[in-house]
XYZ file of C-alpha atoms in Angstrom:
460
model
C -75.370 39.425 45.955
C -77.866 38.056 48.483
C -76.228 36.515 51.523
C -77.983 34.008 53.735
C -76.962 32.481 57.040
C -76.055 28.770 56.953
C -76.574 28.202 60.699
C -79.063 25.552 61.669
C -82.565 27.028 62.065
C -81.503 30.573 61.026
C -83.556 32.200 58.216
C -81.776 35.570 58.071
C -81.017 36.983 54.607
C -79.275 40.162 53.581
C -82.253 41.284 51.427
C -84.697 41.310 54.340
C -85.408 44.721 55.872
C -85.139 43.413 59.423
C -81.635 42.060 58.648
C -80.226 45.328 57.367
C -78.324 45.993 60.607
C -76.721 42.553 60.715
C -73.136 41.903 59.627
C -72.130 38.856 57.619
C -69.027 36.817 58.233
C -67.471 34.117 56.005
C -66.156 30.805 57.317
C -62.458 30.628 58.376
C -61.453 28.320 55.496
C -57.727 28.993 55.927
C -57.828 27.937 59.630
C -58.706 24.236 59.655
C -58.902 23.943 63.456
C -61.194 26.971 63.869
C -63.311 25.852 60.918
C -63.823 22.449 62.525
C -64.990 24.147 65.763
C -67.483 26.309 63.852
C -68.897 23.338 61.966
C -69.320 21.296 65.134
C -71.133 24.180 66.847
C -73.489 24.753 63.907
C -74.675 21.090 64.181
C -75.362 20.781 60.477
C -74.795 17.706 58.383
C -72.701 18.493 55.296
C -72.805 22.289 55.620
C -71.636 24.246 52.537
C -67.993 25.168 53.037
C -66.817 27.771 50.536
C -65.891 31.421 50.361
C -69.573 32.196 49.618
C -70.841 30.624 52.881
C -71.716 33.179 55.579
C -72.935 33.436 59.186
C -74.843 36.421 60.481
C -73.754 38.397 63.529
C -76.649 37.065 65.683
C -74.636 33.888 66.362
C -71.730 35.728 67.987
C -71.560 37.425 71.365
C -70.658 41.086 71.613
C -67.246 40.177 73.002
C -66.334 38.624 69.662
C -66.477 41.924 67.720
C -63.860 44.589 67.332
C -64.583 48.272 67.548
C -66.831 49.413 64.708
C -65.026 51.262 61.926
C -67.220 53.136 59.441
C -70.326 51.312 60.584
C -68.841 47.866 59.831
C -68.330 45.151 62.407
C -65.252 42.849 62.313
C -64.696 39.619 64.203
C -61.712 39.211 66.440
C -59.150 36.577 65.499
C -60.154 33.142 66.818
C -63.764 34.112 67.631
C -66.179 31.214 68.070
C -69.923 31.371 67.425
C -72.051 30.632 70.491
C -75.679 31.598 69.700
C -78.022 29.303 67.856
C -81.740 28.600 67.856
C -81.116 25.397 69.769
C -78.892 27.121 72.315
C -80.665 29.470 74.748
C -78.895 32.692 75.482
C -79.231 32.231 79.225
C -79.754 29.089 81.203
C -82.961 29.073 83.304
C -82.523 29.182 86.990
C -82.632 25.882 88.720
C -85.874 25.332 90.541
C -85.968 24.186 94.111
C -86.289 20.442 94.503
C -89.855 19.303 95.027
C -90.465 16.615 97.495
C -92.520 14.066 95.746
C -94.036 11.196 97.394
C -94.065 7.839 95.830
C -97.710 8.345 94.993
C -96.902 11.327 92.744
C -94.251 9.447 90.648
C -95.777 8.045 87.427
C -95.097 4.411 86.757
C -95.003 2.488 83.525
C -96.791 -0.726 82.750
C -93.691 -2.800 83.511
C -93.522 -1.313 87.001
C -90.519 1.068 86.500
C -90.803 4.840 87.005
C -91.188 6.877 83.795
C -88.141 9.140 84.515
C -85.851 6.104 84.170
C -86.996 5.724 80.528
C -86.437 9.433 79.873
C -82.845 9.184 81.150
C -82.184 6.085 79.040
C -83.530 7.808 75.922
C -81.392 10.891 76.683
C -78.301 8.722 77.106
C -79.153 6.877 73.913
C -79.599 10.116 71.956
C -76.295 11.413 73.345
C -74.551 8.189 72.291
C -76.045 8.446 68.804
C -74.864 12.062 68.629
C -71.336 11.039 69.619
C -71.366 8.220 67.043
C -72.557 10.649 64.392
C -69.839 13.142 65.317
C -67.268 10.340 65.248
C -68.420 9.329 61.764
C -68.156 12.930 60.616
C -64.636 13.134 62.015
C -63.720 9.853 60.323
C -65.105 11.158 57.030
C -63.166 14.384 57.516
C -59.993 12.415 58.271
C -60.501 10.298 55.133
C -61.026 13.468 53.057
C -57.862 14.962 54.540
C -55.974 11.736 53.750
C -57.192 11.806 50.169
C -56.237 15.456 49.886
C -52.841 14.669 51.415
C -52.299 11.830 48.951
C -53.215 14.072 46.027
C -50.841 16.776 47.272
C -48.104 14.198 47.860
C -48.564 12.839 44.340
C -48.432 16.334 42.850
C -45.318 17.077 44.913
C -43.652 13.845 43.752
C -44.484 14.667 40.125
C -43.017 18.156 40.508
C -39.879 16.774 42.157
C -39.549 14.164 39.400
C -39.926 16.837 36.713
C -37.304 19.004 38.433
C -34.965 16.025 38.711
C -35.386 15.117 35.035
C -34.885 18.733 34.033
C -31.730 18.931 36.130
C -30.420 15.692 34.606
C -31.144 17.008 31.118
C -29.289 20.226 31.899
C -26.341 18.253 33.293
C -26.347 16.053 30.173
C -26.349 19.086 27.865
C -23.617 20.731 29.928
C -21.548 17.541 29.778
C -21.978 17.425 25.990
C -20.916 21.061 25.693
C -17.853 20.423 27.867
C -16.943 17.309 25.868
C -17.423 19.205 22.607
C -15.291 22.086 23.881
C -12.609 19.661 25.070
C -12.719 17.756 21.773
C -12.303 20.966 19.775
C -9.403 22.014 21.972
C -7.505 18.746 21.361
C -4.787 18.467 18.729
C -5.951 15.712 16.354
C -6.826 15.066 12.733
C -10.538 15.705 13.333
C -9.849 19.358 14.160
C -7.287 19.787 11.347
C -8.839 18.010 8.352
C -11.286 20.811 7.498
C -8.435 23.360 7.237
C -6.398 22.594 4.097
C -3.684 25.093 5.018
C -3.040 23.528 8.435
C -3.258 20.013 6.982
C -0.576 20.845 4.415
C 1.581 22.426 7.115
C 1.439 19.446 9.502
C 1.319 16.535 7.007
C 2.463 17.803 3.601
C -0.774 16.565 1.992
C -2.871 19.158 0.107
C -6.237 18.022 1.541
C -7.937 15.379 3.652
C -8.921 13.284 0.616
C -5.263 12.649 -0.226
C -4.569 11.894 3.443
C -7.382 9.293 3.487
C -6.267 7.796 0.164
C -2.708 7.211 1.413
C -4.012 5.723 4.653
C -6.326 3.410 2.701
C -3.400 2.286 0.531
C -1.398 1.413 3.645
C -4.372 -0.547 4.953
C -6.160 0.311 8.195
C -6.670 -3.376 9.045
C -2.991 -4.233 8.831
C -1.975 -1.014 10.573
C -4.292 -1.766 13.506
C -2.417 -5.050 14.170
C 1.051 -3.512 14.488
C 3.043 -4.575 17.537
C 4.686 -1.541 19.140
C 7.723 -3.261 20.567
C 11.435 -2.632 20.139
C 12.290 -6.301 20.619
C 11.714 -9.134 18.167
C 9.098 -11.666 19.228
C 9.204 -14.936 17.340
C 6.521 -16.588 19.378
C 3.170 -16.212 17.585
C 1.245 -16.637 20.825
C 3.013 -13.635 22.308
C 2.062 -11.532 19.268
C -1.581 -12.559 19.488
C -1.757 -11.973 23.223
C -4.308 -9.315 24.063
C -2.769 -6.138 25.397
C -4.123 -2.806 26.587
C -6.527 -0.963 24.342
C -4.933 1.517 21.955
C -5.151 5.099 23.125
C -5.171 6.543 19.594
C -6.943 5.353 16.476
C -5.053 4.301 13.319
C -5.860 7.651 11.717
C -4.587 9.602 14.721
C -1.360 7.566 14.872
C -0.730 8.171 11.154
C -1.296 11.884 11.719
C 1.150 11.810 14.669
C 3.889 10.223 12.517
C 3.358 12.760 9.738
C 3.650 15.624 12.236
C 6.987 14.157 13.310
C 8.177 13.906 9.687
C 6.875 17.179 8.267
C 7.165 19.707 11.099
C 9.830 17.902 13.123
C 7.893 18.073 16.393
C 9.819 16.558 19.272
C 8.556 13.453 21.017
C 7.897 15.379 24.232
C 5.799 17.866 22.299
C 3.810 15.117 20.542
C 3.232 13.336 23.859
C 1.758 16.520 25.341
C -0.357 17.256 22.252
C -1.848 13.766 21.953
C -1.950 13.169 25.741
C 0.081 9.967 25.726
C 3.489 9.000 27.135
C 6.736 9.835 25.364
C 7.709 6.154 25.216
C 4.466 5.336 23.389
C 5.131 8.142 20.896
C 8.593 6.675 20.200
C 7.207 3.146 19.709
C 4.453 4.388 17.375
C 6.923 6.311 15.188
C 9.382 3.408 14.933
C 6.739 0.756 14.186
C 4.827 2.840 11.649
C 8.014 4.001 9.899
C 9.023 0.391 9.294
C 5.496 -0.496 8.244
C 5.264 2.393 5.728
C 8.716 1.606 4.349
C 7.799 -1.982 3.490
C 4.413 -0.945 2.095
C 5.686 1.904 -0.101
C 8.668 -0.189 -1.188
C 6.336 -2.335 -3.272
C 4.961 0.705 -5.117
C 6.711 1.579 -8.385
C 6.408 5.337 -8.821
C 8.277 5.492 -12.138
C 5.540 6.127 -14.769
C 5.274 4.802 -18.306
C 6.414 6.898 -21.234
C 2.808 7.437 -22.393
C 1.850 8.977 -19.033
C 4.948 11.178 -19.102
C 4.107 12.431 -22.610
C 0.495 13.045 -21.574
C 1.498 15.414 -18.726
C 4.576 16.979 -20.331
C 4.557 20.824 -20.226
C 4.910 22.937 -23.375
C 8.345 24.237 -22.364
C 9.765 20.734 -22.723
C 7.819 19.973 -25.885
C 9.290 22.994 -27.680
C 12.928 22.623 -26.545
C 13.645 19.133 -25.153
C 10.788 17.006 -26.425
C 12.341 13.632 -25.617
C 13.068 14.382 -21.935
C 11.825 11.572 -19.710
C 13.339 12.378 -16.317
C 15.336 15.129 -14.605
C 17.812 13.943 -11.971
C 19.914 15.551 -9.265
C 21.617 14.638 -6.007
C 20.751 15.814 -2.500
C 22.703 15.440 0.717
C 21.394 15.161 4.283
C 23.530 16.191 7.244
C 24.127 13.515 9.882
C 25.988 13.252 13.169
C 29.665 12.367 12.964
C 30.020 8.576 13.316
C 32.235 7.194 16.058
C 34.029 4.647 13.838
C 36.773 5.959 11.529
C 35.604 3.757 8.639
C 32.104 5.219 8.841
C 33.522 8.736 9.055
C 35.478 8.170 5.848
C 32.476 6.745 3.986
C 30.102 9.554 5.000
C 32.454 12.541 4.646
C 31.434 14.847 1.781
C 34.158 17.026 0.280
C 31.465 19.207 -1.292
C 29.707 19.923 2.066
C 32.891 19.482 4.125
C 30.982 17.436 6.725
C 29.405 14.008 7.197
C 26.347 13.483 5.017
C 24.182 10.867 3.357
C 23.559 11.213 -0.375
C 20.510 10.242 -2.449
C 19.595 10.415 -6.145
C 16.252 12.086 -6.899
C 14.404 12.087 -10.231
C 11.273 13.892 -11.372
C 9.148 13.814 -14.516
C 8.869 16.902 -16.737
C 5.472 17.432 -15.124
C 7.144 17.918 -11.729
C 6.159 14.703 -9.916
C 8.717 12.524 -8.141
C 9.417 9.336 -10.063
C 12.612 8.009 -8.468
C 14.307 8.202 -5.048
C 17.351 6.043 -4.370
C 18.568 4.579 -1.117
C 20.937 6.665 1.000
C 24.676 6.305 0.412
C 27.721 7.763 2.134
C 28.614 11.318 1.233
C 31.896 10.289 -0.387
C 30.166 8.466 -3.276
C 30.416 10.070 -6.735
C 27.501 11.014 -8.985
C 28.408 8.366 -11.549
C 28.750 5.635 -8.937
C 25.423 6.383 -7.211
C 23.684 6.426 -10.609
C 25.076 2.992 -11.358
C 24.348 1.418 -7.947
C 20.896 2.928 -7.278
C 19.081 0.982 -10.015
C 18.095 4.130 -11.853
C 19.417 2.883 -15.195
C 17.093 -0.150 -15.020
C 14.068 2.191 -15.093
C 15.070 3.733 -18.438
C 14.179 2.526 -21.929
C 15.791 3.013 -25.310
C 14.999 6.444 -26.704
C 14.595 8.155 -23.315
C 16.396 11.394 -22.552
C 17.782 12.342 -19.127
C 18.420 15.933 -18.060
C 21.080 16.446 -15.397
C 23.724 18.794 -14.043
C 27.153 18.911 -15.662
C 28.567 16.975 -12.694
C 26.836 13.814 -13.912
C 29.431 12.168 -16.161
C 27.104 9.301 -17.090
C 26.947 9.588 -20.869
C 28.941 6.388 -21.351
C 26.750 4.414 -18.913
C 23.524 5.413 -20.653
C 24.829 5.339 -24.229
C 24.973 1.558 -24.184
C 21.228 1.485 -23.440
C 20.337 4.055 -26.095
C 19.546 6.823 -23.610
C 20.631 10.409 -24.276
C 21.890 12.730 -21.505
C 21.234 16.490 -21.690
C 23.704 18.385 -19.514
C 24.946 21.990 -19.692
C 28.055 22.370 -21.893
C 31.460 22.461 -20.220
C 33.759 25.480 -20.326
C 36.224 25.361 -23.254
C 39.904 26.134 -23.023
C 39.353 29.798 -23.795
C 37.395 30.165 -20.570
C 34.293 31.505 -22.307
C 31.039 30.030 -23.626
C 29.984 30.497 -27.174
C 26.617 32.017 -27.872
C 25.080 28.615 -28.571
C 26.578 27.175 -25.384
C 25.211 30.061 -23.330
C 21.731 29.545 -24.784
C 21.893 25.797 -24.105
C 23.110 26.379 -20.551
C 20.319 28.852 -19.889
C 17.635 26.571 -21.350
C 18.740 23.544 -19.339
C 19.035 25.637 -16.155
C 15.479 26.997 -16.508
C 14.115 23.451 -16.872
C 16.396 21.692 -14.397
C 15.327 24.103 -11.629
C 12.163 22.004 -11.185
C 14.088 19.085 -9.733
C 15.714 21.411 -7.205
C 12.269 22.634 -6.206
C 11.129 19.032 -5.755
C 14.167 18.353 -3.582
C 13.362 21.461 -1.582
C 9.879 20.093 -0.933
C 11.483 16.902 0.343
C 13.844 18.835 2.564
C 10.902 20.740 4.033
C 10.259 17.603 6.062
C 12.177 18.489 9.202
C 12.820 14.958 10.400
């Protein structure tokens, strides 16, 4: 590559034979202050400033060079060029002043000496040079300002991109934390996809049944429940806006079912759902009353056609006319404080205080009748008569029960047959036919005991 010197008036090139001993030095682009000094000393307008611009060694004094290494010459740090074609290497000696007489001084036409004009022109040229240098500096300052603005804009864009990237990362991290926290919470959203857990906590086989029951209860009506233990007759007080509900209707229904099915304590439910224990108590009380009045209107006793449609073969072959299988179940309660209540609730069969209910199922195994709760002292015949069970039966129906149900006379007047195991005769032994009948009824009546067991699995 041919190198040429950019100094004013210098014609040296690296391909000339007489320039073979010269060294070539690039401009100090990385040192703005030194570069400005070099440019001012070169006295060139718009000199090329790049890494391919060079100055030959003739423009530097010998003091500017380091010791030669391998025949190459290197400039010292901060060296300044001093030799140019318009700068003599040595100043001429000052001549002795010559005494001129007034006759020897040339005059101009206007009567002033000629040297006055020369000084004025020199001052004028110096002023023009200073103005030109000032303009160059102003142009350089404007270029530096533009460069600074461009760099500032690039820096602001980079900072903005970093800020947006950091915000995006924080947003993603927040979403991950919220998702992790949501998955760690105990609620229906994290349970509904697991049928086994849903059955364990609610008793429902899947989420579809859970949603169907909730829809039957009515989400709109359930959302307007007033969780208060005191009666409020004033309509304005009921419509008064209160604090926003912490849990949704679906979550509150799930909470109540967890209390019924698993028997979780109120303190445990408060910790699981992150609400106060008092709010858990109010939710359970209000929703229990609400579900009672809603389900009370639903008649679960099916028609005879539906019963015949779902009747298993074991009933069709042996007890074809069976409509319902009934049995009694008792629930243990605390001993009442009043003697009258103790007498009414004492069960001689359980030898403790209980509440008794009549339960009936269809031959297909579904619950079709559940009576109100009565004191444990009530007899099977009396609870059958008072519970309203007889009103559900029609002429021609058959009822299967345990031998303790002495209700044949009650149902005979309505044309309903009762299938119970035969009683022991006086000999103390069953005949072969009685043993077969007892075994057949026991194998079919076991289904009602299984249904009762499913009810008793609710630990409330």
